[in-house]
JSON list of C-alpha atoms in Angstrom, two decimals:
[
{"chain": "S", "resi": 1, "resn": "MET", "atom": "CA", "xyz": [-42.29, -40.71, -36.83]},
{"chain": "S", "resi": 2, "resn": "LYS", "atom": "CA", "xyz": [-40.78, -39.89, -40.27]},
{"chain": "S", "resi": 3, "resn": "ILE", "atom": "CA", "xyz": [-40.49, -36.23, -39.31]},
{"chain": "S", "resi": 4, "resn": "VAL", "atom": "CA", "xyz": [-38.70, -37.07, -36.06]},
{"chain": "S", "resi": 5, "resn": "ILE", "atom": "CA", "xyz": [-36.24, -39.41, -37.82]},
{"chain": "S", "resi": 6, "resn": "SER", "atom": "CA", "xyz": [-35.58, -36.84, -40.57]},
{"chain": "S", "resi": 7, "resn": "MET", "atom": "CA", "xyz": [-34.85, -34.13, -38.02]},
{"chain": "S", "resi": 8, "resn": "CYS", "atom": "CA", "xyz": [-32.42, -36.45, -36.21]},
{"chain": "S", "resi": 9, "resn": "LEU", "atom": "CA", "xyz": [-30.57, -37.17, -39.44]},
{"chain": "S", "resi": 10, "resn": "LEU", "atom": "CA", "xyz": [-30.47, -33.49, -40.35]},
{"chain": "S", "resi": 11, "resn": "PHE", "atom": "CA", "xyz": [-29.06, -32.35, -37.03]},
{"chain": "S", "resi": 12, "resn": "LEU", "atom": "CA", "xyz": [-26.64, -35.13, -36.12]},
{"chain": "S", "resi": 13, "resn": "SER", "atom": "CA", "xyz": [-24.79, -32.89, -33.69]},
{"chain": "S", "resi": 14, "resn": "THR", "atom": "CA", "xyz": [-27.91, -32.47, -31.53]},
{"chain": "S", "resi": 15, "resn": "ALA", "atom": "CA", "xyz": [-29.26, -35.20, -29.25]},
{"chain": "S", "resi": 16, "resn": "CYS", "atom": "CA", "xyz": [-32.68, -36.36, -30.39]},
{"chain": "S", "resi": 17, "resn": "THR", "atom": "CA", "xyz": [-34.80, -38.85, -28.50]},
{"chain": "S", "resi": 18, "resn": "TYR", "atom": "CA", "xyz": [-38.45, -39.81, -28.37]},
{"chain": "S", "resi": 19, "resn": "GLU", "atom": "CA", "xyz": [-40.50, -42.27, -26.35]},
{"chain": "S", "resi": 20, "resn": "GLN", "atom": "CA", "xyz": [-42.10, -45.28, -27.97]},
{"chain": "S", "resi": 21, "resn": "GLU", "atom": "CA", "xyz": [-44.83, -47.53, -26.61]},
{"chain": "S", "resi": 22, "resn": "PRO", "atom": "CA", "xyz": [-43.86, -51.21, -26.12]},
{"chain": "S", "resi": 23, "resn": "SER", "atom": "CA", "xyz": [-44.85, -53.32, -29.12]},
{"chain": "S", "resi": 24, "resn": "GLU", "atom": "CA", "xyz": [-47.97, -55.45, -28.88]},
{"chain": "S", "resi": 25, "resn": "ALA", "atom": "CA", "xyz": [-45.89, -58.55, -29.59]},
{"chain": "S", "resi": 26, "resn": "LEU", "atom": "CA", "xyz": [-43.65, -57.85, -26.57]},
{"chain": "S", "resi": 27, "resn": "CYS", "atom": "CA", "xyz": [-46.68, -57.44, -24.34]},
{"chain": "S", "resi": 28, "resn": "THR", "atom": "CA", "xyz": [-48.87, -60.30, -25.55]},
{"chain": "S", "resi": 29, "resn": "THR", "atom": "CA", "xyz": [-46.30, -63.06, -26.16]},
{"chain": "S", "resi": 30, "resn": "VAL", "atom": "CA", "xyz": [-43.32, -64.54, -24.35]},
{"chain": "S", "resi": 31, "resn": "GLU", "atom": "CA", "xyz": [-40.33, -66.44, -25.72]},
{"chain": "S", "resi": 32, "resn": "ASN", "atom": "CA", "xyz": [-40.54, -70.13, -24.87]},
{"chain": "S", "resi": 33, "resn": "SER", "atom": "CA", "xyz": [-36.76, -70.28, -24.39]},
{"chain": "S", "resi": 34, "resn": "LYS", "atom": "CA", "xyz": [-37.12, -67.97, -21.38]},
{"chain": "S", "resi": 35, "resn": "ILE", "atom": "CA", "xyz": [-39.44, -70.53, -19.81]},
{"chain": "S", "resi": 36, "resn": "ASN", "atom": "CA", "xyz": [-37.69, -73.68, -20.97]},
{"chain": "S", "resi": 37, "resn": "PRO", "atom": "CA", "xyz": [-34.23, -73.38, -22.62]},
{"chain": "S", "resi": 38, "resn": "ASP", "atom": "CA", "xyz": [-34.99, -76.41, -24.80]},
{"chain": "S", "resi": 39, "resn": "GLU", "atom": "CA", "xyz": [-38.06, -74.81, -26.41]},
{"chain": "S", "resi": 40, "resn": "THR", "atom": "CA", "xyz": [-38.27, -72.40, -29.33]},
{"chain": "S", "resi": 41, "resn": "GLY", "atom": "CA", "xyz": [-40.92, -70.02, -30.60]},
{"chain": "S", "resi": 42, "resn": "PHE", "atom": "CA", "xyz": [-43.40, -68.03, -28.55]},
{"chain": "S", "resi": 43, "resn": "ARG", "atom": "CA", "xyz": [-46.53, -68.55, -26.50]},
{"chain": "S", "resi": 44, "resn": "ASP", "atom": "CA", "xyz": [-49.41, -66.18, -25.84]},
{"chain": "S", "resi": 45, "resn": "VAL", "atom": "CA", "xyz": [-49.72, -63.95, -22.80]},
{"chain": "S", "resi": 46, "resn": "VAL", "atom": "CA", "xyz": [-53.44, -63.71, -22.08]},
{"chain": "S", "resi": 47, "resn": "LEU", "atom": "CA", "xyz": [-55.93, -62.17, -19.66]},
{"chain": "S", "resi": 48, "resn": "ILE", "atom": "CA", "xyz": [-58.17, -64.56, -17.72]},
{"chain": "S", "resi": 49, "resn": "THR", "atom": "CA", "xyz": [-61.17, -63.17, -15.82]},
{"chain": "S", "resi": 50, "resn": "ASP", "atom": "CA", "xyz": [-62.44, -64.85, -12.65]},
{"chain": "S", "resi": 51, "resn": "ASN", "atom": "CA", "xyz": [-65.44, -62.90, -11.35]},
{"chain": "S", "resi": 52, "resn": "ALA", "atom": "CA", "xyz": [-63.96, -59.49, -10.46]},
{"chain": "S", "resi": 53, "resn": "ASP", "atom": "CA", "xyz": [-60.35, -60.77, -10.57]},
{"chain": "S", "resi": 54, "resn": "GLU", "atom": "CA", "xyz": [-58.17, -60.39, -13.64]},
{"chain": "S", "resi": 55, "resn": "ASN", "atom": "CA", "xyz": [-55.07, -62.53, -14.13]},
{"chain": "S", "resi": 56, "resn": "ILE", "atom": "CA", "xyz": [-52.52, -62.01, -16.92]},
{"chain": "S", "resi": 57, "resn": "GLY", "atom": "CA", "xyz": [-49.92, -64.59, -17.85]},
{"chain": "S", "resi": 58, "resn": "TYR", "atom": "CA", "xyz": [-49.08, -67.65, -19.94]},
{"chain": "S", "resi": 59, "resn": "PHE", "atom": "CA", "xyz": [-50.10, -71.27, -19.57]},
{"chain": "S", "resi": 60, "resn": "LEU", "atom": "CA", "xyz": [-47.60, -73.88, -18.43]},
{"chain": "S", "resi": 61, "resn": "ASN", "atom": "CA", "xyz": [-48.73, -77.48, -17.83]},
{"chain": "S", "resi": 62, "resn": "GLY", "atom": "CA", "xyz": [-52.32, -76.32, -17.79]},
{"chain": "S", "resi": 63, "resn": "GLU", "atom": "CA", "xyz": [-51.76, -73.63, -15.13]},
{"chain": "S", "resi": 64, "resn": "LEU", "atom": "CA", "xyz": [-51.68, -69.88, -15.64]},
{"chain": "S", "resi": 65, "resn": "VAL", "atom": "CA", "xyz": [-48.33, -68.39, -14.64]},
{"chain": "S", "resi": 66, "resn": "ALA", "atom": "CA", "xyz": [-48.57, -64.71, -13.66]},
{"chain": "S", "resi": 67, "resn": "HIS", "atom": "CA", "xyz": [-46.52, -62.70, -16.16]},
{"chain": "S", "resi": 68, "resn": "SER", "atom": "CA", "xyz": [-46.69, -59.36, -17.94]},
{"chain": "S", "resi": 69, "resn": "GLU", "atom": "CA", "xyz": [-43.91, -57.14, -19.27]},
{"chain": "S", "resi": 70, "resn": "CYS", "atom": "CA", "xyz": [-46.21, -54.19, -19.95]},
{"chain": "S", "resi": 71, "resn": "THR", "atom": "CA", "xyz": [-48.95, -54.17, -17.30]},
{"chain": "S", "resi": 72, "resn": "SER", "atom": "CA", "xyz": [-49.77, -55.39, -13.84]},
{"chain": "S", "resi": 73, "resn": "ALA", "atom": "CA", "xyz": [-50.31, -59.17, -13.87]},
{"chain": "S", "resi": 74, "resn": "LEU", "atom": "CA", "xyz": [-52.84, -59.64, -11.08]},
{"chain": "S", "resi": 75, "resn": "LYS", "atom": "CA", "xyz": [-55.91, -57.57, -10.22]},
{"chain": "S", "resi": 76, "resn": "ASN", "atom": "CA", "xyz": [-57.91, -58.60, -7.17]},
{"chain": "S", "resi": 77, "resn": "VAL", "atom": "CA", "xyz": [-59.40, -57.44, -3.88]},
{"chain": "S", "resi": 78, "resn": "GLY", "atom": "CA", "xyz": [-56.80, -56.11, -1.43]},
{"chain": "S", "resi": 79, "resn": "GLU", "atom": "CA", "xyz": [-56.57, -56.18, 2.35]},
{"chain": "S", "resi": 80, "resn": "ASN", "atom": "CA", "xyz": [-58.56, -52.95, 2.63]},
{"chain": "S", "resi": 81, "resn": "SER", "atom": "CA", "xyz": [-61.32, -54.31, 0.35]},
{"chain": "S", "resi": 82, "resn": "GLY", "atom": "CA", "xyz": [-60.09, -52.09, -2.49]},
{"chain": "S", "resi": 83, "resn": "GLN", "atom": "CA", "xyz": [-58.77, -52.87, -5.97]},
{"chain": "S", "resi": 84, "resn": "LYS", "atom": "CA", "xyz": [-55.23, -54.24, -5.81]},
{"chain": "S", "resi": 85, "resn": "TYR", "atom": "CA", "xyz": [-52.77, -54.52, -8.72]},
{"chain": "S", "resi": 86, "resn": "GLU", "atom": "CA", "xyz": [-49.59, -56.64, -8.58]},
{"chain": "S", "resi": 87, "resn": "TRP", "atom": "CA", "xyz": [-46.60, -56.96, -10.92]},
{"chain": "S", "resi": 88, "resn": "PHE", "atom": "CA", "xyz": [-45.14, -60.36, -11.86]},
{"chain": "S", "resi": 89, "resn": "MET", "atom": "CA", "xyz": [-42.80, -61.85, -14.45]},
{"chain": "S", "resi": 90, "resn": "PHE", "atom": "CA", "xyz": [-42.44, -65.61, -14.98]},
{"chain": "S", "resi": 91, "resn": "GLY", "atom": "CA", "xyz": [-44.47, -66.25, -11.83]},
{"chain": "S", "resi": 92, "resn": "GLN", "atom": "CA", "xyz": [-42.18, -64.17, -9.61]},
{"chain": "S", "resi": 93, "resn": "LYS", "atom": "CA", "xyz": [-43.08, -60.91, -7.90]},
{"chain": "S", "resi": 94, "resn": "ILE", "atom": "CA", "xyz": [-41.21, -57.94, -9.35]},
{"chain": "S", "resi": 95, "resn": "GLU", "atom": "CA", "xyz": [-41.12, -54.21, -8.75]},
{"chain": "S", "resi": 96, "resn": "ARG", "atom": "CA", "xyz": [-42.26, -51.79, -11.44]},
{"chain": "S", "resi": 97, "resn": "ASN", "atom": "CA", "xyz": [-41.71, -48.06, -10.90]},
{"chain": "S", "resi": 98, "resn": "GLY", "atom": "CA", "xyz": [-40.41, -48.91, -7.44]},
{"chain": "S", "resi": 99, "resn": "ILE", "atom": "CA", "xyz": [-43.40, -50.93, -6.18]},
{"chain": "S", "resi": 100, "resn": "GLN", "atom": "CA", "xyz": [-44.62, -54.53, -6.32]},
{"chain": "S", "resi": 101, "resn": "SER", "atom": "CA", "xyz": [-48.29, -53.78, -5.71]},
{"chain": "S", "resi": 102, "resn": "ILE", "atom": "CA", "xyz": [-50.73, -50.96, -5.15]},
{"chain": "S", "resi": 103, "resn": "GLU", "atom": "CA", "xyz": [-54.24, -51.02, -3.70]},
{"chain": "S", "resi": 104, "resn": "PHE", "atom": "CA", "xyz": [-56.78, -48.26, -4.30]},
{"chain": "S", "resi": 105, "resn": "TYR", "atom": "CA", "xyz": [-59.38, -48.09, -1.53]},
{"chain": "S", "resi": 106, "resn": "THR", "atom": "CA", "xyz": [-61.69, -45.79, 0.40]},
{"chain": "S", "resi": 107, "resn": "THR", "atom": "CA", "xyz": [-61.50, -45.57, 4.20]},
{"chain": "S", "resi": 108, "resn": "GLY", "atom": "CA", "xyz": [-64.54, -45.83, 6.45]},
{"chain": "S", "resi": 109, "resn": "ALA", "atom": "CA", "xyz": [-64.50, -42.03, 6.63]},
{"chain": "S", "resi": 110, "resn": "GLY", "atom": "CA", "xyz": [-64.71, -41.80, 2.83]},
{"chain": "S", "resi": 111, "resn": "VAL", "atom": "CA", "xyz": [-61.07, -40.83, 2.24]},
{"chain": "S", "resi": 112, "resn": "GLU", "atom": "CA", "xyz": [-59.58, -41.94, -1.10]},
{"chain": "S", "resi": 113, "resn": "SER", "atom": "CA", "xyz": [-56.39, -43.85, -0.26]},
{"chain": "S", "resi": 114, "resn": "THR", "atom": "CA", "xyz": [-53.66, -46.07, -1.67]},
{"chain": "S", "resi": 115, "resn": "LEU", "atom": "CA", "xyz": [-51.39, -48.70, -0.15]},
{"chain": "S", "resi": 116, "resn": "ALA", "atom": "CA", "xyz": [-48.19, -49.40, -2.11]},
{"chain": "S", "resi": 117, "resn": "THR", "atom": "CA", "xyz": [-45.88, -52.29, -1.21]},
{"chain": "S", "resi": 118, "resn": "ARG", "atom": "CA", "xyz": [-42.35, -53.24, -2.17]},
{"chain": "S", "resi": 119, "resn": "LEU", "atom": "CA", "xyz": [-40.61, -56.60, -2.21]},
{"chain": "S", "resi": 120, "resn": "GLU", "atom": "CA", "xyz": [-39.62, -57.89, 1.21]},
{"chain": "S", "resi": 121, "resn": "THR", "atom": "CA", "xyz": [-35.95, -57.73, 0.20]},
{"chain": "S", "resi": 122, "resn": "SER", "atom": "CA", "xyz": [-36.09, -54.08, -0.87]},
{"chain": "S", "resi": 123, "resn": "MET", "atom": "CA", "xyz": [-34.40, -51.36, 1.13]},
{"chain": "S", "resi": 124, "resn": "GLY", "atom": "CA", "xyz": [-36.37, -48.40, 2.44]},
{"chain": "S", "resi": 125, "resn": "TRP", "atom": "CA", "xyz": [-40.05, -48.64, 3.32]},
{"chain": "S", "resi": 126, "resn": "GLN", "atom": "CA", "xyz": [-42.02, -51.77, 2.44]},
{"chain": "S", "resi": 127, "resn": "ARG", "atom": "CA", "xyz": [-45.51, -50.29, 2.87]},
{"chain": "S", "resi": 128, "resn": "GLN", "atom": "CA", "xyz": [-46.57, -46.73, 2.03]},
{"chain": "S", "resi": 129, "resn": "TYR", "atom": "CA", "xyz": [-50.03, -45.23, 2.57]},
{"chain": "S", "resi": 130, "resn": "ARG", "atom": "CA", "xyz": [-51.36, -42.17, 0.75]},
{"chain": "S", "resi": 131, "resn": "GLN", "atom": "CA", "xyz": [-54.56, -40.40, 1.71]},
{"chain": "S", "resi": 132, "resn": "ARG", "atom": "CA", "xyz": [-55.94, -37.58, -0.40]},
{"chain": "S", "resi": 133, "resn": "GLY", "atom": "CA", "xyz": [-52.67, -37.75, -2.33]},
{"chain": "S", "resi": 134, "resn": "VAL", "atom": "CA", "xyz": [-50.47, -37.18, 0.74]},
{"chain": "S", "resi": 135, "resn": "VAL", "atom": "CA", "xyz": [-48.19, -39.83, 2.25]},
{"chain": "S", "resi": 136, "resn": "THR", "atom": "CA", "xyz": [-49.44, -40.39, 5.81]},
{"chain": "S", "resi": 137, "resn": "ARG", "atom": "CA", "xyz": [-47.70, -43.61, 6.84]},
{"chain": "S", "resi": 138, "resn": "GLU", "atom": "CA", "xyz": [-44.61, -45.64, 5.96]},
{"chain": "S", "resi": 139, "resn": "ILE", "atom": "CA", "xyz": [-43.64, -49.00, 7.41]},
{"chain": "S", "resi": 140, "resn": "TRP", "atom": "CA", "xyz": [-40.02, -50.16, 7.27]},
{"chain": "S", "resi": 141, "resn": "LEU", "atom": "CA", "xyz": [-39.39, -53.89, 7.74]},
{"chain": "S", "resi": 142, "resn": "ASN", "atom": "CA", "xyz": [-35.74, -54.35, 6.76]},
{"chain": "S", "resi": 143, "resn": "GLU", "atom": "CA", "xyz": [-33.89, -52.15, 9.21]},
{"chain": "S", "resi": 144, "resn": "PRO", "atom": "CA", "xyz": [-30.94, -53.96, 10.87]},
{"chain": "S", "resi": 145, "resn": "ASN", "atom": "CA", "xyz": [-31.77, -55.71, 14.18]},
{"chain": "S", "resi": 146, "resn": "LEU", "atom": "CA", "xyz": [-35.31, -54.28, 14.23]},
{"chain": "S", "resi": 147, "resn": "ASP", "atom": "CA", "xyz": [-38.69, -55.84, 13.49]},
{"chain": "S", "resi": 148, "resn": "SER", "atom": "CA", "xyz": [-40.40, -52.72, 12.18]},
{"chain": "S", "resi": 149, "resn": "ILE", "atom": "CA", "xyz": [-40.43, -48.93, 12.14]},
{"chain": "S", "resi": 150, "resn": "THR", "atom": "CA", "xyz": [-43.71, -47.14, 11.48]},
{"chain": "S", "resi": 151, "resn": "SER", "atom": "CA", "xyz": [-43.75, -43.39, 10.81]},
{"chain": "S", "resi": 152, "resn": "SER", "atom": "CA", "xyz": [-47.14, -41.67, 10.67]},
{"chain": "S", "resi": 153, "resn": "SER", "atom": "CA", "xyz": [-48.46, -38.17, 10.12]},
{"chain": "S", "resi": 154, "resn": "ASN", "atom": "CA", "xyz": [-52.21, -37.65, 10.43]},
{"chain": "S", "resi": 155, "resn": "PHE", "atom": "CA", "xyz": [-52.91, -41.20, 9.29]},
{"chain": "S", "resi": 156, "resn": "ASP", "atom": "CA", "xyz": [-56.66, -41.72, 8.95]},
{"chain": "S", "resi": 157, "resn": "ASN", "atom": "CA", "xyz": [-57.00, -38.06, 9.93]},
{"chain": "S", "resi": 158, "resn": "ASP", "atom": "CA", "xyz": [-56.09, -38.86, 13.56]},
{"chain": "S", "resi": 159, "resn": "GLY", "atom": "CA", "xyz": [-53.82, -35.80, 13.97]},
{"chain": "S", "resi": 160, "resn": "VAL", "atom": "CA", "xyz": [-50.98, -37.95, 15.34]},
{"chain": "S", "resi": 161, "resn": "ILE", "atom": "CA", "xyz": [-47.35, -37.45, 14.30]},
{"chain": "S", "resi": 162, "resn": "GLU", "atom": "CA", "xyz": [-45.16, -40.27, 15.58]},
{"chain": "S", "resi": 163, "resn": "VAL", "atom": "CA", "xyz": [-42.53, -42.92, 14.96]},
{"chain": "S", "resi": 164, "resn": "ILE", "atom": "CA", "xyz": [-42.90, -46.38, 16.52]},
{"chain": "S", "resi": 165, "resn": "VAL", "atom": "CA", "xyz": [-39.89, -48.73, 16.63]},
{"chain": "S", "resi": 166, "resn": "ILE", "atom": "CA", "xyz": [-40.30, -52.41, 17.55]},
{"chain": "S", "resi": 167, "resn": "SER", "atom": "CA", "xyz": [-37.62, -55.00, 18.25]},
{"chain": "S", "resi": 168, "resn": "ASP", "atom": "CA", "xyz": [-38.90, -58.18, 19.87]},
{"chain": "S", "resi": 169, "resn": "VAL", "atom": "CA", "xyz": [-40.13, -57.17, 23.37]},
{"chain": "S", "resi": 170, "resn": "ILE", "atom": "CA", "xyz": [-38.65, -53.66, 23.11]},
{"chain": "S", "resi": 171, "resn": "SER", "atom": "CA", "xyz": [-40.47, -50.69, 21.62]},
{"chain": "S", "resi": 172, "resn": "LYS", "atom": "CA", "xyz": [-39.96, -46.96, 21.31]},
{"chain": "S", "resi": 173, "resn": "THR", "atom": "CA", "xyz": [-42.45, -44.21, 20.48]},
{"chain": "S", "resi": 174, "resn": "LYS", "atom": "CA", "xyz": [-41.51, -40.66, 19.53]},
{"chain": "S", "resi": 175, "resn": "SER", "atom": "CA", "xyz": [-44.65, -38.53, 19.21]},
{"chain": "S", "resi": 176, "resn": "TYR", "atom": "CA", "xyz": [-45.44, -34.85, 18.76]},
{"chain": "S", "resi": 177, "resn": "ASP", "atom": "CA", "xyz": [-47.45, -33.06, 21.48]},
{"chain": "S", "resi": 178, "resn": "ALA", "atom": "CA", "xyz": [-49.29, -30.11, 19.95]},
{"chain": "S", "resi": 179, "resn": "ASN", "atom": "CA", "xyz": [-50.01, -28.67, 23.43]},
{"chain": "S", "resi": 180, "resn": "THR", "atom": "CA", "xyz": [-46.31, -28.30, 24.29]},
{"chain": "S", "resi": 181, "resn": "ALA", "atom": "CA", "xyz": [-45.10, -28.02, 20.66]},
{"chain": "S", "resi": 182, "resn": "GLN", "atom": "CA", "xyz": [-42.44, -30.65, 21.27]},
{"chain": "S", "resi": 183, "resn": "PHE", "atom": "CA", "xyz": [-41.72, -34.33, 20.74]},
{"chain": "S", "resi": 184, "resn": "ASP", "atom": "CA", "xyz": [-41.83, -36.72, 23.67]},
{"chain": "S", "resi": 185, "resn": "CYS", "atom": "CA", "xyz": [-40.20, -40.15, 23.79]},
{"chain": "S", "resi": 186, "resn": "SER", "atom": "CA", "xyz": [-41.15, -43.35, 25.58]},
{"chain": "S", "resi": 187, "resn": "TRP", "atom": "CA", "xyz": [-39.67, -46.85, 25.67]},
{"chain": "S", "resi": 188, "resn": "SER", "atom": "CA", "xyz": [-41.12, -50.17, 26.75]},
{"chain": "S", "resi": 189, "resn": "ASP", "atom": "CA", "xyz": [-38.74, -53.00, 27.62]},
{"chain": "S", "resi": 190, "resn": "SER", "atom": "CA", "xyz": [-40.62, -56.19, 28.56]},
{"chain": "S", "resi": 191, "resn": "GLY", "atom": "CA", "xyz": [-43.38, -54.01, 29.97]},
{"chain": "S", "resi": 192, "resn": "VAL", "atom": "CA", "xyz": [-41.07, -51.62, 31.87]},
{"chain": "S", "resi": 193, "resn": "LEU", "atom": "CA", "xyz": [-41.84, -48.04, 30.75]},
{"chain": "S", "resi": 194, "resn": "THR", "atom": "CA", "xyz": [-39.29, -45.22, 30.44]},
{"chain": "S", "resi": 195, "resn": "LEU", "atom": "CA", "xyz": [-40.45, -41.65, 29.71]},
{"chain": "S", "resi": 196, "resn": "ASP", "atom": "CA", "xyz": [-38.44, -38.72, 28.37]},
{"chain": "S", "resi": 197, "resn": "GLN", "atom": "CA", "xyz": [-40.39, -35.48, 27.90]},
{"chain": "S", "resi": 198, "resn": "GLY", "atom": "CA", "xyz": [-38.91, -33.41, 25.11]},
{"chain": "S", "resi": 199, "resn": "CYS", "atom": "CA", "xyz": [-36.72, -36.39, 24.13]},
{"chain": "S", "resi": 200, "resn": "ALA", "atom": "CA", "xyz": [-33.80, -34.59, 25.80]},
{"chain": "S", "resi": 201, "resn": "ASN", "atom": "CA", "xyz": [-32.02, -37.87, 26.59]},
{"chain": "S", "resi": 202, "resn": "GLU", "atom": "CA", "xyz": [-33.20, -39.81, 23.53]},
{"chain": "S", "resi": 203, "resn": "SER", "atom": "CA", "xyz": [-29.79, -40.99, 22.31]},
{"chain": "S", "resi": 204, "resn": "THR", "atom": "CA", "xyz": [-28.61, -42.06, 25.76]},
{"chain": "S", "resi": 205, "resn": "ILE", "atom": "CA", "xyz": [-31.77, -44.05, 26.49]},
{"chain": "S", "resi": 206, "resn": "ASP", "atom": "CA", "xyz": [-31.70, -45.58, 23.00]},
{"chain": "S", "resi": 207, "resn": "ASN", "atom": "CA", "xyz": [-28.19, -46.87, 23.69]},
{"chain": "S", "resi": 208, "resn": "THR", "atom": "CA", "xyz": [-29.22, -48.23, 27.07]},
{"chain": "S", "resi": 209, "resn": "ILE", "atom": "CA", "xyz": [-32.33, -50.05, 25.86]},
{"chain": "S", "resi": 210, "resn": "PHE", "atom": "CA", "xyz": [-31.62, -50.89, 22.21]},
{"chain": "S", "resi": 211, "resn": "GLY", "atom": "CA", "xyz": [-27.82, -50.93, 22.37]},
{"chain": "S", "resi": 212, "resn": "THR", "atom": "CA", "xyz": [-27.73, -48.41, 19.52]},
{"chain": "S", "resi": 213, "resn": "ILE", "atom": "CA", "xyz": [-29.16, -45.00, 18.58]},
{"chain": "S", "resi": 214, "resn": "ILE", "atom": "CA", "xyz": [-32.45, -45.07, 16.63]},
{"chain": "S", "resi": 215, "resn": "ASP", "atom": "CA", "xyz": [-32.65, -41.96, 14.47]},
{"chain": "S", "resi": 216, "resn": "SER", "atom": "CA", "xyz": [-36.43, -41.50, 14.60]},
{"chain": "S", "resi": 217, "resn": "ASP", "atom": "CA", "xyz": [-36.22, -38.09, 12.92]},
{"chain": "S", "resi": 218, "resn": "PHE", "atom": "CA", "xyz": [-34.84, -39.73, 9.77]},
{"chain": "S", "resi": 219, "resn": "TYR", "atom": "CA", "xyz": [-38.03, -41.72, 9.30]},
{"chain": "S", "resi": 220, "resn": "LEU", "atom": "CA", "xyz": [-40.24, -38.70, 9.89]},
{"chain": "S", "resi": 221, "resn": "ASN", "atom": "CA", "xyz": [-38.23, -36.70, 7.36]},
{"chain": "S", "resi": 222, "resn": "GLU", "atom": "CA", "xyz": [-38.51, -39.51, 4.81]},
{"chain": "S", "resi": 223, "resn": "LEU", "atom": "CA", "xyz": [-42.26, -39.51, 5.35]},
{"chain": "S", "resi": 224, "resn": "ASN", "atom": "CA", "xyz": [-42.62, -35.75, 5.04]},
{"chain": "S", "resi": 225, "resn": "ASN", "atom": "CA", "xyz": [-40.40, -35.54, 1.95]},
{"chain": "S", "resi": 226, "resn": "ALA", "atom": "CA", "xyz": [-41.88, -38.53, 0.10]},
{"chain": "S", "resi": 227, "resn": "THR", "atom": "CA", "xyz": [-42.33, -37.98, -3.65]},
{"chain": "S", "resi": 228, "resn": "ASP", "atom": "CA", "xyz": [-44.23, -39.85, -6.35]},
{"chain": "S", "resi": 229, "resn": "SER", "atom": "CA", "xyz": [-42.18, -42.65, -7.89]},
{"chain": "S", "resi": 230, "resn": "TYR", "atom": "CA", "xyz": [-45.10, -44.77, -9.06]},
{"chain": "S", "resi": 231, "resn": "PRO", "atom": "CA", "xyz": [-48.51, -44.19, -10.71]},
{"chain": "S", "resi": 232, "resn": "THR", "atom": "CA", "xyz": [-51.10, -43.08, -8.19]},
{"chain": "S", "resi": 233, "resn": "ASP", "atom": "CA", "xyz": [-53.87, -42.77, -10.79]},
{"chain": "S", "resi": 234, "resn": "ARG", "atom": "CA", "xyz": [-55.75, -46.05, -11.12]},
{"chain": "S", "resi": 235, "resn": "SER", "atom": "CA", "xyz": [-56.92, -45.14, -14.63]},
{"chain": "S", "resi": 236, "resn": "GLU", "atom": "CA", "xyz": [-53.32, -45.24, -15.91]},
{"chain": "S", "resi": 237, "resn": "ILE", "atom": "CA", "xyz": [-52.94, -48.85, -14.82]},
{"chain": "S", "resi": 238, "resn": "GLU", "atom": "CA", "xyz": [-56.32, -49.78, -16.28]},
{"chain": "S", "resi": 239, "resn": "GLU", "atom": "CA", "xyz": [-55.51, -48.07, -19.58]},
{"chain": "S", "resi": 240, "resn": "ASP", "atom": "CA", "xyz": [-52.41, -50.24, -20.01]},
{"chain": "S", "resi": 241, "resn": "ILE", "atom": "CA", "xyz": [-54.43, -53.42, -19.44]},
{"chain": "S", "resi": 242, "resn": "GLU", "atom": "CA", "xyz": [-57.10, -52.18, -21.83]},
{"chain": "S", "resi": 243, "resn": "ARG", "atom": "CA", "xyz": [-54.51, -51.33, -24.49]},
{"chain": "S", "resi": 244, "resn": "TYR", "atom": "CA", "xyz": [-52.97, -54.78, -24.72]},
{"chain": "S", "resi": 245, "resn": "PHE", "atom": "CA", "xyz": [-55.52, -57.28, -23.47]},
{"chain": "S", "resi": 246, "resn": "LYS", "atom": "CA", "xyz": [-59.06, -56.01, -24.06]}
]
């Protein structure tokens, strides 16, 4: 540290930065005034273990409030029976590194996978699945006038490339046919099916059924070009918890 500071002072004309770990005090205490404006001082942020679950937070009126500025706050079993980590501050869900939670699990076929989620109010996808390190499915829940859009590429090793759009009783599927090397489109409107081989009339039929054009290719491109914005190594998350609370 002294060497870095000395070099910065010596070469003032050159930008000089370095990363610093959050202080233990920041991670293991919380200002009372941020909980109750009338209070002063600090209270402890602690880890409470309940069987396999781990909860981090502070006590308020005898109850643990999920909170951590430096780590995930909740660790429990996720929907796929894997290990799930969630981020909270002052009892409210937050996003850290672009996600609110991540679950590490193994599929029935033995494939190492993750499921990352974002807050319901976030733009973009709300659920993203990775299998063997590759994004294979994204689910979008905040697109205007639509219930959901699901883009998939070889999810669970099924070989299927498709986008499914749902809006109430209307749905659209755009899927790749490896035999013809083209995408085909289909729509269902209250059970009435419309087919369009090659998706040659996709925009026109979209307008007729949905009242607007659904750019399915956009969601496939987002899936195929997805990059890491959050830790996908479980050990990194565990190391942070170990550093401050164990």
